[in-house]
Amino acid sequence: MSTHSETTPRPEFTAPASCVDGVTIGSVLSANAPVGVPSKDAWEWQKDHYNLVSPLNRRKFRIIVIGTGLAGAGAAAALGELGYDVKAFTYHDAPRRAHSIAAQGGVNSARGKKVDNDGAYRHVKDTVKGGDYLVDQDAAEIMAKEAIDAVLDLEKMGLPFNRTPEGRIDQRRFGGHTRDHGKAAVRRACYAADRTGHMILQTLYQNCVRHNVEFYNEFYVLDLILVKDEEGKPRPAGVVSYDLATGEVHVFQAKSVIFASGGCGKIFKTTSNAHTLTGDGMAIALRAGLPLEDMEFVQFHPTGLAGLGILVTEGARGEGGILRNADGERFMERYAPTIKDLAPRDIVARAMANEVREGRGCGPHKDYVLLDLTHLEPSHIDEKLPDITEFARTYLAVEPHHQPIPVFPTAHYAMGGIPTNNETEVYRNSEETIPGLYAAGEVACVSVHGANRLGTNSLLDINVFGKRAGRKAAEYAATAEFVPVPDDAADRVLNMLNGILEGKGTEKVGAIRADLQKAMEADMQVFRTDETIRAALATIAELEERYKNISIQDKGKRFNLDLLEAVELGFLIELAKVMSVGALHRKESRGGHYREDFPKRDDVNFMKHSMVYLDPESEFEGVKGLRFETKPVVYTRYEPKERKY
């Protein structure tokens, strides 16, 4: 396929007829890129031509960013560069402690024909196919189109990408990155050893500091203030935050609010996620009356250190690593004969779990498989994968140069979250958005990942839509008025915190949390059935009742981690319920959601996004207090087909 310059018109596109009832195929999207401007200069041109407000007045417009990971830092850096009054809140003692620092493998960018004859259109196709066709294709096109500039922007900021001998940004193979309709793997992932997230976060943090972003460290945002306007529609007025250092509750007013608070992997016992990834932003949005989209889709990364869940990057297989069972067999040849170990993550994770179920697992309990790097040059491993080799030595006493690494799937990424449009505006229902409220990163569902995220698309999603969130928040703040904050804005948070502090029950937070994680691990992991999902929901109902009877030891105000864990547990229970109910309703197998009692994908009945709300007057799938809607999947050019690799 030929490439086109910025000024060359694209040929007319005739969309195929949809095979799904009620779905209308759209047209090829405009990238809205500046005409006649080289891609390397596009962002500078965009900044110079923003029709917003005088730079002298921009500091009057306050914008709050919740989270300081890659999405939050990206949004804050973009806003700071434009001159706005940006306040970034983080639970951690420093912005760089965000979980984005743990991302390893790379960031996706189909950098034209110079590398494996790749192109953005192939990136879009792989994203849609990898997401099992639940991807909103207009969003995927935007992401793939802006991927090249996103990587170049990071490079100009100073990010130390690995280099080829010629001095260009190096790229590695990754799962699901293909050409010729899946016939061969391509090198599409730009990387900085196995520390890509770490390097990007450091780079964006430096730019936040450079542009005077104000950080509120150890400020835990616990509520979103939504106020209805004259038409009865919600508008953000600000947030309510708990100061860990003093125990005080503060109300912050803002014109725009951006959620970038990460995922909810700690619902599960074995996860690659940090201890603090408890879905706070998702739960806050849910409690504010907003829906959550596609929460039943959870990605289990194939290669977590066995028994620990610590991430071993897919880049290890991109560099030549091989998965083997107890017989020494390269078993992925049976599941994905063409691209083998570099199949999409959901396929690899199920294959690994199946090998163990059928008795071909390794170790004394036959409960894991092996990632074999021993055939690679030790110098190559040390150069390209320094961190994961050290993890293997430290946590498993395995020397990767000479011994295979024990691995098993670990809960890794939530494809669902707070629903947004392509401009990152948050939906309040399946059709209407809330001006002034935005979300980006894992907390959001745009949806570029559909039912299964391709490796390295997360760092790309974060960068592209994080910056978009910043730009959109600036545009809104430039013309909007501050929404008055109600006098009782903090009451809900104060009542919740005081209720926990004054609780005299007999249940312990840690015990309930452990039981929740065990239940979700057993009943809602890689394989699911009606029976296991209902068992999970029954356990969650019991834990909800136990949660009402908790007490904590620490009754103080300063750095009360007992109190915080109790709050987080409430979030986890609600999200686990939404996740399980969504999985029960979706009677099909698609991407990261695999129902053994419904092993086939059902496009006729389930080619749509799930939307779940808290609603005390409603009932969904036998669970009281939840309401269900759907949102259509956006098509542009790719018809649903059976996935083959």
XYZ file of C-alpha atoms in Angstrom:
645
model
C 0.000 0.000 0.000
C 1.417 3.388 -0.964
C 2.066 6.083 1.576
C 0.718 9.617 1.278
C 2.238 12.969 2.200
C 0.458 15.490 4.395
C -0.958 17.232 1.326
C -1.823 14.249 -0.885
C -5.579 13.555 -0.831
C -6.613 10.045 0.196
C -8.613 7.944 -2.258
C -12.335 7.620 -1.748
C -13.238 4.786 0.563
C -16.262 2.556 0.064
C -17.181 0.782 3.272
C -18.343 -2.842 3.149
C -21.769 -3.733 4.442
C -21.916 -4.611 8.101
C -22.569 -8.189 9.123
C -24.007 -7.040 12.432
C -27.615 -5.968 12.730
C -28.066 -2.356 13.754
C -24.456 -1.364 13.070
C -23.691 1.258 10.438
C -20.252 1.434 8.873
C -18.730 4.927 8.947
C -16.173 6.605 6.720
C -12.447 7.084 6.911
C -11.720 9.705 9.524
C -9.906 12.924 9.007
C -6.812 13.145 11.168
C -7.351 16.909 11.559
C -3.634 17.289 11.040
C -2.330 20.686 9.854
C -2.111 20.651 6.046
C 1.312 21.250 4.582
C 3.099 21.023 7.931
C 5.705 18.248 8.349
C 4.739 15.787 11.066
C 7.855 16.625 13.096
C 6.671 20.257 13.392
C 2.951 19.548 13.915
C 2.828 20.029 17.712
C 4.810 23.288 17.615
C 2.510 24.561 14.860
C -0.550 23.492 16.865
C 0.612 25.383 19.955
C 1.313 28.523 17.943
C -2.177 28.481 16.398
C -4.348 27.663 19.424
C -7.291 30.073 19.474
C -7.844 29.903 23.190
C -6.961 32.840 25.358
C -4.114 35.258 25.933
C -1.095 33.567 27.536
C -1.166 36.341 30.144
C -4.549 35.114 31.385
C -4.099 31.368 31.227
C -2.970 31.035 34.847
C -6.456 32.098 35.889
C -7.862 28.828 34.607
C -7.373 25.984 37.009
C -7.324 22.394 35.806
C -7.058 19.374 38.103
C -5.338 16.157 37.018
C -5.954 13.070 39.184
C -2.933 10.808 38.862
C 0.683 11.393 37.870
C 1.384 8.312 35.764
C 1.972 8.539 32.034
C -1.556 9.685 31.170
C -1.696 12.206 34.008
C 1.847 13.459 33.473
C 1.232 13.680 29.722
C -1.919 15.730 30.234
C -0.270 17.923 32.889
C 2.821 18.516 30.743
C 0.681 19.509 27.734
C -1.351 21.906 29.913
C 1.710 23.323 31.627
C 3.350 23.920 28.261
C 0.271 25.914 27.216
C 0.553 28.027 30.373
C -2.403 26.848 32.464
C -2.689 26.543 36.252
C -2.329 22.772 36.601
C -2.728 20.930 39.888
C -1.752 17.244 39.752
C -2.806 14.965 42.618
C -1.101 11.729 43.558
C -1.631 9.179 46.292
C 2.133 8.586 46.398
C 4.893 10.460 48.183
C 6.337 11.485 44.801
C 4.847 11.726 41.274
C 7.354 9.278 39.856
C 6.050 6.471 42.110
C 3.099 5.946 39.748
C 2.655 2.382 38.468
C 3.420 3.463 34.891
C 7.037 3.195 35.967
C 6.651 -0.616 35.859
C 5.825 -0.758 32.129
C 8.638 -2.590 30.411
C 8.307 -3.621 26.783
C 7.848 -0.542 24.584
C 5.524 1.899 22.884
C 3.824 1.068 19.591
C 4.621 3.100 16.496
C 4.407 1.860 12.914
C 7.163 4.102 11.656
C 6.524 3.637 7.954
C 8.132 1.351 5.437
C 11.630 1.686 6.849
C 10.938 -1.070 9.359
C 9.546 -4.402 8.069
C 7.448 -2.585 5.452
C 5.088 -1.582 8.258
C 2.463 1.170 8.251
C -0.224 2.822 10.364
C -3.001 0.967 8.544
C -1.440 -2.341 9.628
C -1.226 -1.045 13.176
C -4.960 -0.233 13.096
C -5.825 -3.643 11.714
C -3.756 -5.448 14.340
C -5.369 -3.352 17.078
C -8.897 -4.117 15.861
C -8.182 -7.796 15.294
C -6.288 -8.157 18.566
C -9.203 -6.546 20.424
C -11.500 -9.191 18.900
C -13.360 -6.510 16.933
C -14.822 -4.766 19.987
C -12.442 -1.874 19.307
C -13.929 1.492 18.317
C -12.162 1.746 15.003
C -12.228 5.536 14.737
C -10.290 5.746 18.021
C -7.810 3.109 16.811
C -7.197 5.103 13.620
C -6.517 8.244 15.634
C -4.107 6.384 17.913
C -2.172 4.751 15.074
C -2.027 8.004 13.106
C -0.671 9.997 16.059
C 1.678 7.216 17.215
C 4.626 8.305 15.090
C 4.495 11.909 16.287
C 3.997 10.749 19.879
C 7.252 8.775 19.776
C 9.121 11.620 18.076
C 7.810 14.065 20.699
C 9.153 11.810 23.461
C 12.484 11.591 21.689
C 12.684 15.395 21.427
C 11.927 15.637 25.150
C 15.021 13.533 25.768
C 13.780 9.950 26.159
C 16.751 7.542 25.702
C 15.332 4.985 23.260
C 17.504 2.029 22.257
C 19.221 2.678 18.944
C 20.078 0.746 15.808
C 23.687 0.752 14.580
C 22.612 3.541 12.165
C 21.430 5.688 15.076
C 17.668 5.354 14.505
C 15.179 4.407 17.216
C 15.313 0.632 17.520
C 12.137 -1.471 17.398
C 11.360 -5.016 18.557
C 8.725 -7.604 17.763
C 5.737 -7.936 20.052
C 2.619 -10.067 20.373
C 0.021 -9.492 17.657
C 2.166 -7.060 15.636
C 1.932 -8.466 12.106
C 1.873 -7.809 8.358
C 0.255 -9.565 5.418
C -2.889 -10.429 7.366
C -1.060 -12.054 10.251
C 1.427 -14.040 8.184
C 4.562 -12.576 9.754
C 5.618 -10.649 12.848
C 6.910 -7.085 12.482
C 9.138 -4.847 14.568
C 6.841 -2.068 15.788
C 7.639 -1.539 19.470
C 10.004 1.361 20.234
C 11.728 0.648 23.535
C 14.238 1.671 26.160
C 15.624 -1.731 27.217
C 12.926 -3.189 29.501
C 12.433 0.139 31.318
C 10.305 1.978 28.752
C 7.594 3.113 31.183
C 10.251 4.255 33.653
C 12.006 6.327 31.013
C 8.792 7.896 29.668
C 7.595 8.807 33.166
C 10.933 10.435 34.018
C 10.810 12.368 30.758
C 7.249 13.621 31.243
C 7.905 14.468 34.899
C 10.853 16.637 33.867
C 8.565 18.481 31.458
C 5.935 18.952 34.172
C 8.571 20.528 36.446
C 9.842 22.653 33.574
C 6.340 24.035 32.926
C 5.447 24.734 36.576
C 2.890 21.995 37.177
C 1.927 22.059 40.873
C 2.037 18.606 42.458
C -0.047 17.626 45.468
C 1.810 14.598 46.800
C 0.047 12.292 49.256
C -3.319 13.831 48.454
C -5.848 11.032 47.925
C -8.792 12.191 45.751
C -11.923 10.467 47.064
C -14.842 12.206 45.367
C -15.828 14.106 42.251
C -18.068 17.155 42.692
C -20.737 17.215 39.973
C -23.268 20.062 39.954
C -26.322 20.213 37.671
C -26.606 23.253 35.417
C -29.763 25.109 34.422
C -30.646 22.324 31.973
C -30.242 19.652 34.642
C -27.002 18.318 33.125
C -23.954 17.603 35.332
C -20.861 19.804 35.273
C -17.636 19.256 37.250
C -17.018 21.766 40.020
C -13.898 20.176 41.503
C -12.768 17.285 43.705
C -12.613 16.302 47.369
C -9.224 15.073 48.564
C -7.813 13.552 51.760
C -4.425 14.863 52.883
C -2.464 11.871 54.163
C 0.010 14.028 56.078
C -2.577 15.841 58.200
C -5.730 13.763 57.903
C -7.660 16.816 56.695
C -10.238 16.776 53.926
C -9.907 19.524 51.299
C -12.185 20.728 48.523
C -10.495 21.930 45.334
C -12.403 23.914 42.738
C -11.523 23.637 39.048
C -12.882 24.360 35.603
C -11.730 21.053 34.139
C -11.023 17.707 35.821
C -8.977 14.891 34.253
C -9.064 11.329 35.634
C -5.778 9.487 35.053
C -5.656 7.280 38.136
C -4.842 3.856 36.652
C -6.380 0.390 36.820
C -7.797 -2.089 39.325
C -5.565 -5.167 39.155
C -5.589 -5.647 42.933
C -9.039 -7.187 42.614
C -7.034 -10.347 41.918
C -4.553 -12.107 44.183
C -1.850 -12.613 41.558
C -1.231 -9.443 39.599
C 1.534 -7.418 38.011
C -0.072 -4.268 39.460
C 1.174 -2.262 42.413
C -0.549 -2.448 45.801
C -2.305 0.882 45.230
C -4.001 -0.044 41.922
C -7.429 -0.425 43.459
C -9.527 1.273 40.787
C -10.099 4.455 42.801
C -10.941 6.643 39.807
C -13.320 4.073 38.358
C -15.122 3.671 41.673
C -15.349 7.439 42.237
C -16.955 7.870 38.806
C -19.325 4.969 39.511
C -20.401 6.481 42.854
C -20.930 9.837 41.140
C -23.620 8.247 38.953
C -21.476 7.637 35.864
C -21.278 4.311 34.009
C -18.327 1.972 33.644
C -17.748 0.384 30.249
C -16.643 -3.185 29.380
C -15.404 -4.036 32.873
C -15.721 -7.778 32.188
C -12.651 -7.652 29.942
C -9.491 -8.162 31.980
C -6.130 -8.969 30.463
C -3.988 -11.637 32.077
C -0.405 -11.104 30.958
C 1.016 -14.490 29.955
C 4.387 -14.094 31.620
C 4.289 -13.193 35.270
C 6.887 -14.775 37.562
C 5.209 -17.968 38.757
C 3.516 -17.560 42.137
C 4.397 -13.864 42.360
C 2.825 -12.193 39.339
C 5.786 -9.838 38.824
C 5.798 -8.825 35.172
C 8.182 -10.347 32.661
C 7.872 -8.248 29.532
C 6.504 -9.638 26.293
C 9.678 -8.151 24.880
C 11.466 -11.255 26.174
C 9.559 -13.263 23.573
C 10.037 -10.437 21.069
C 13.785 -10.864 21.509
C 13.496 -14.607 20.832
C 12.286 -16.164 24.108
C 10.282 -19.413 23.809
C 7.501 -20.803 26.018
C 7.918 -24.493 26.851
C 5.922 -27.055 28.821
C 7.178 -29.887 31.050
C 8.009 -31.974 27.959
C 10.243 -29.199 26.596
C 7.712 -28.650 23.791
C 7.256 -25.216 22.202
C 3.527 -25.595 22.728
C 2.430 -22.304 21.112
C 3.033 -23.959 17.738
C -0.213 -25.870 18.381
C -2.253 -22.780 19.340
C -0.917 -20.129 16.922
C 1.070 -21.935 14.221
C 2.117 -18.796 12.320
C 3.397 -16.358 14.961
C 3.649 -18.858 17.853
C 4.829 -17.166 21.078
C 3.976 -13.729 19.674
C 0.235 -14.323 19.449
C -2.016 -11.784 21.268
C -1.909 -12.028 25.029
C -5.327 -13.542 25.598
C -4.511 -16.448 23.274
C -1.113 -17.074 24.882
C -2.501 -16.831 28.435
C -5.251 -19.375 27.717
C -2.753 -21.684 26.023
C -0.483 -21.593 29.086
C -3.390 -22.179 31.475
C -4.589 -25.065 29.302
C -1.149 -26.705 29.298
C -1.217 -26.679 33.095
C -4.829 -27.967 33.229
C -3.963 -30.868 30.964
C -1.037 -31.938 33.114
C 1.888 -30.554 31.126
C 2.824 -27.920 33.696
C 6.269 -27.697 35.270
C 7.566 -27.782 38.820
C 6.677 -29.994 41.778
C 3.012 -28.952 41.586
C 2.917 -28.754 37.769
C 1.434 -25.257 38.038
C 3.526 -23.177 35.634
C 5.328 -23.234 32.277
C 8.818 -22.058 31.321
C 10.112 -19.027 29.434
C 13.320 -20.172 27.792
C 16.017 -17.558 27.036
C 18.967 -19.941 27.311
C 19.498 -20.152 23.538
C 20.113 -16.380 23.322
C 23.478 -14.714 23.726
C 23.998 -13.634 27.362
C 25.238 -10.229 26.194
C 22.054 -9.764 24.145
C 19.863 -10.621 27.151
C 21.797 -8.299 29.448
C 21.571 -5.427 26.983
C 17.905 -5.744 26.017
C 16.359 -7.248 29.197
C 18.427 -6.166 32.206
C 15.555 -5.774 34.691
C 13.653 -8.992 34.107
C 16.811 -11.072 34.322
C 17.531 -9.430 37.665
C 13.941 -10.149 38.789
C 14.414 -13.834 37.968
C 17.647 -13.952 39.958
C 16.288 -12.005 42.932
C 12.826 -13.501 43.364
C 13.168 -17.051 41.970
C 16.922 -17.719 42.267
C 16.957 -18.543 38.552
C 19.880 -17.635 36.282
C 18.209 -16.774 32.913
C 21.444 -17.293 30.979
C 21.348 -21.004 31.817
C 17.885 -21.765 33.287
C 14.358 -21.199 31.933
C 12.185 -18.789 33.961
C 8.987 -20.184 35.603
C 6.007 -18.089 34.423
C 2.213 -18.110 34.577
C -0.530 -15.597 33.601
C -0.992 -12.648 35.949
C -3.801 -10.060 36.121
C -2.381 -7.109 34.254
C -4.740 -4.635 32.563
C -8.390 -3.564 32.567
C -9.673 -2.951 29.054
C -12.788 -1.328 30.515
C -13.165 1.791 32.624
C -14.723 5.254 32.533
C -16.248 5.624 29.035
C -14.942 8.492 26.915
C -15.194 9.725 23.354
C -12.169 10.300 21.122
C -11.613 13.717 22.692
C -11.457 12.030 26.137
C -14.742 13.624 27.293
C -16.475 11.360 29.819
C -19.883 9.881 28.930
C -22.695 10.300 31.456
C -24.797 7.797 29.491
C -24.420 5.937 26.202
C -24.845 9.133 24.135
C -24.097 12.318 26.128
C -20.764 13.516 27.513
C -19.971 15.867 30.409
C -18.129 19.002 29.251
C -15.168 19.732 31.492
C -14.704 16.125 32.665
C -12.058 13.961 30.981
C -10.328 10.608 31.465
C -7.253 8.980 29.942
C -5.057 5.940 30.493
C -6.109 2.654 32.078
C -8.847 4.307 34.130
C -10.584 5.217 30.842
C -12.211 3.197 28.063
C -12.005 5.072 24.772
C -12.142 2.066 23.488
C -8.923 1.353 21.602
C -8.331 -1.998 23.297
C -11.705 -3.653 22.851
C -11.708 -7.110 24.391
C -7.922 -7.535 24.501
C -5.099 -4.993 24.454
C -2.109 -5.512 22.167
C 1.238 -5.248 23.884
C 2.778 -1.722 23.809
C -0.569 -0.151 22.861
C -1.061 0.883 26.493
C 1.918 3.253 26.517
C 0.762 4.600 23.170
C -2.848 5.023 24.356
C -1.588 6.838 27.448
C 0.598 9.235 25.474
C -1.851 9.997 22.658
C -5.015 10.368 24.718
C -3.241 11.841 27.758
C -2.090 14.735 25.598
C -5.551 14.951 23.997
C -7.111 15.191 27.449
C -4.800 18.082 28.289
C -5.619 19.949 25.070
C -9.364 19.422 25.432
C -9.345 20.463 29.097
C -7.540 23.664 28.072
C -10.047 24.441 25.350
C -12.952 24.019 27.774
C -11.340 25.995 30.606
C -10.639 28.919 28.293
C -14.330 29.711 27.809
C -16.143 28.075 30.733
C -17.022 29.671 34.044
C -16.231 28.151 37.415
C -19.125 26.033 38.700
C -20.045 27.026 42.302
C -19.071 24.371 44.846
C -21.958 23.310 47.133
C -21.525 23.855 50.880
C -21.940 20.135 51.521
C -19.433 19.025 48.843
C -17.205 17.235 51.358
C -19.980 15.604 53.390
C -19.997 12.293 51.531
C -16.257 11.817 52.068
C -16.383 12.956 55.698
C -19.243 10.573 56.468
C -17.383 7.678 54.816
C -14.121 8.350 56.680
C -15.790 8.978 60.034
C -17.917 5.856 59.623
C -14.776 3.749 59.178
C -12.878 5.460 62.017
C -15.784 5.018 64.429
C -16.569 1.452 63.370
C -16.592 -1.048 66.212
C -17.170 -4.200 64.207
C -15.306 -7.486 64.349
C -14.194 -7.844 60.734
C -10.668 -6.978 59.592
C -10.005 -5.195 56.322
C -7.051 -7.396 55.392
C -9.038 -10.630 55.816
C -11.905 -9.397 53.616
C -9.489 -8.150 50.965
C -7.665 -11.501 50.902
C -10.948 -13.410 50.559
C -12.047 -11.136 47.705
C -8.784 -11.608 45.835
C -8.864 -15.394 46.302
C -12.456 -15.611 45.051
C -11.765 -13.489 41.964
C -8.600 -15.466 41.272
C -10.463 -18.780 41.478
C -13.700 -17.858 39.717
C -12.995 -14.928 37.376
C -9.578 -15.623 35.947
C -8.569 -16.850 32.464
C -11.461 -19.344 32.174
C -15.000 -18.562 33.353
C -18.364 -20.321 33.425
C -21.851 -19.432 34.627
C -21.194 -21.505 37.738
C -17.874 -19.853 38.642
C -19.150 -16.313 37.997
C -22.195 -16.888 40.201
C -19.886 -18.288 42.875
C -17.835 -15.071 42.666
C -20.975 -12.939 42.967
C -22.152 -14.949 45.985
C -18.784 -14.391 47.680
C -18.872 -10.673 46.842
C -22.364 -10.378 48.386
C -21.060 -11.999 51.582
C -18.047 -9.695 51.646
C -20.291 -6.646 51.208
C -22.112 -7.623 54.388
C -18.852 -8.282 56.237
C -17.531 -4.899 55.073
C -20.356 -3.179 56.963
C -18.953 -4.686 60.159
C -15.289 -3.636 59.891
C -13.095 -1.888 62.395
C -9.556 -0.544 62.109
C -6.811 -0.339 64.711
C -5.412 3.076 63.868
C -7.849 5.822 64.911
C -5.417 8.662 64.210
C -5.392 11.176 61.383
C -1.783 11.363 60.185
C -0.708 8.757 57.620
C -3.510 6.385 58.601
C -2.899 3.548 56.166
C -5.479 1.365 57.937
C -8.098 3.943 56.989
C -6.922 4.112 53.388
C -6.958 0.347 52.961
C -10.517 0.274 54.269
C -11.550 2.901 51.717
C -9.786 1.007 48.936
C -11.514 -2.224 49.934
C -14.891 -0.554 49.421
C -13.788 0.447 45.927
C -12.526 -3.066 45.134
C -15.747 -4.765 46.225
C -17.884 -2.493 44.038
C -15.656 -2.940 40.999
C -15.476 -6.728 41.454
C -19.278 -6.823 41.476
C -19.546 -4.755 38.287
C -16.865 -6.887 36.614
C -18.547 -10.177 37.555
C -22.052 -9.080 36.586
C -20.778 -7.934 33.198
C -19.067 -11.303 32.701
C -22.257 -13.153 33.658
C -24.313 -11.174 31.149
C -21.875 -11.562 28.241
C -22.706 -15.096 27.135
C -19.904 -15.418 24.621
C -16.111 -15.658 24.497
C -14.288 -12.607 23.200
C -10.692 -11.552 23.851
C -9.864 -11.530 27.567
C -13.352 -12.769 28.488
C -13.526 -16.531 27.914
C -16.693 -18.438 28.828
C -16.161 -22.194 28.643
C -19.940 -22.653 28.500
C -20.110 -20.209 25.549
C -16.773 -20.739 23.760
C -17.713 -18.909 20.529
C -17.863 -15.196 19.809
C -21.438 -13.996 19.269
C -21.433 -10.894 17.061
C -25.193 -10.836 16.606
C -26.008 -10.436 20.306
C -22.857 -9.042 21.863
C -21.105 -6.809 19.341
C -21.724 -3.870 21.675
C -20.115 -2.214 24.680
C -21.444 -2.954 28.180
C -22.382 0.036 30.386
C -23.074 -0.581 34.098
C -24.347 2.028 36.607
C -24.982 2.087 40.343
C -28.741 2.487 40.734
C -30.558 1.525 43.970
C -33.865 1.256 42.076
C -32.629 -1.250 39.478
C -31.581 -4.889 39.233
C -29.300 -6.541 36.685
C -28.671 -10.290 36.332
C -30.235 -10.828 39.722
C -27.957 -8.296 41.440
C -29.770 -5.393 43.074
C -28.437 -1.868 42.806
C -27.053 -2.107 39.258
C -28.431 -0.857 35.939
C -27.278 -1.991 32.491
C -27.104 -0.282 29.100
C -25.191 -0.831 25.881
C -23.205 1.453 23.589
C -22.617 0.667 19.885
C -19.188 -0.293 18.557
C -17.835 2.196 15.999
C -16.834 0.749 12.627
C -14.826 2.373 9.858
C -13.439 -0.328 7.606
C -12.744 -3.686 9.322
C -15.474 -6.304 9.373
C -15.492 -8.870 12.212
C -13.787 -12.129 11.281
C -12.511 -15.196 13.071
C -9.122 -14.476 14.604
C -6.353 -16.694 13.247
C -2.621 -16.348 13.865
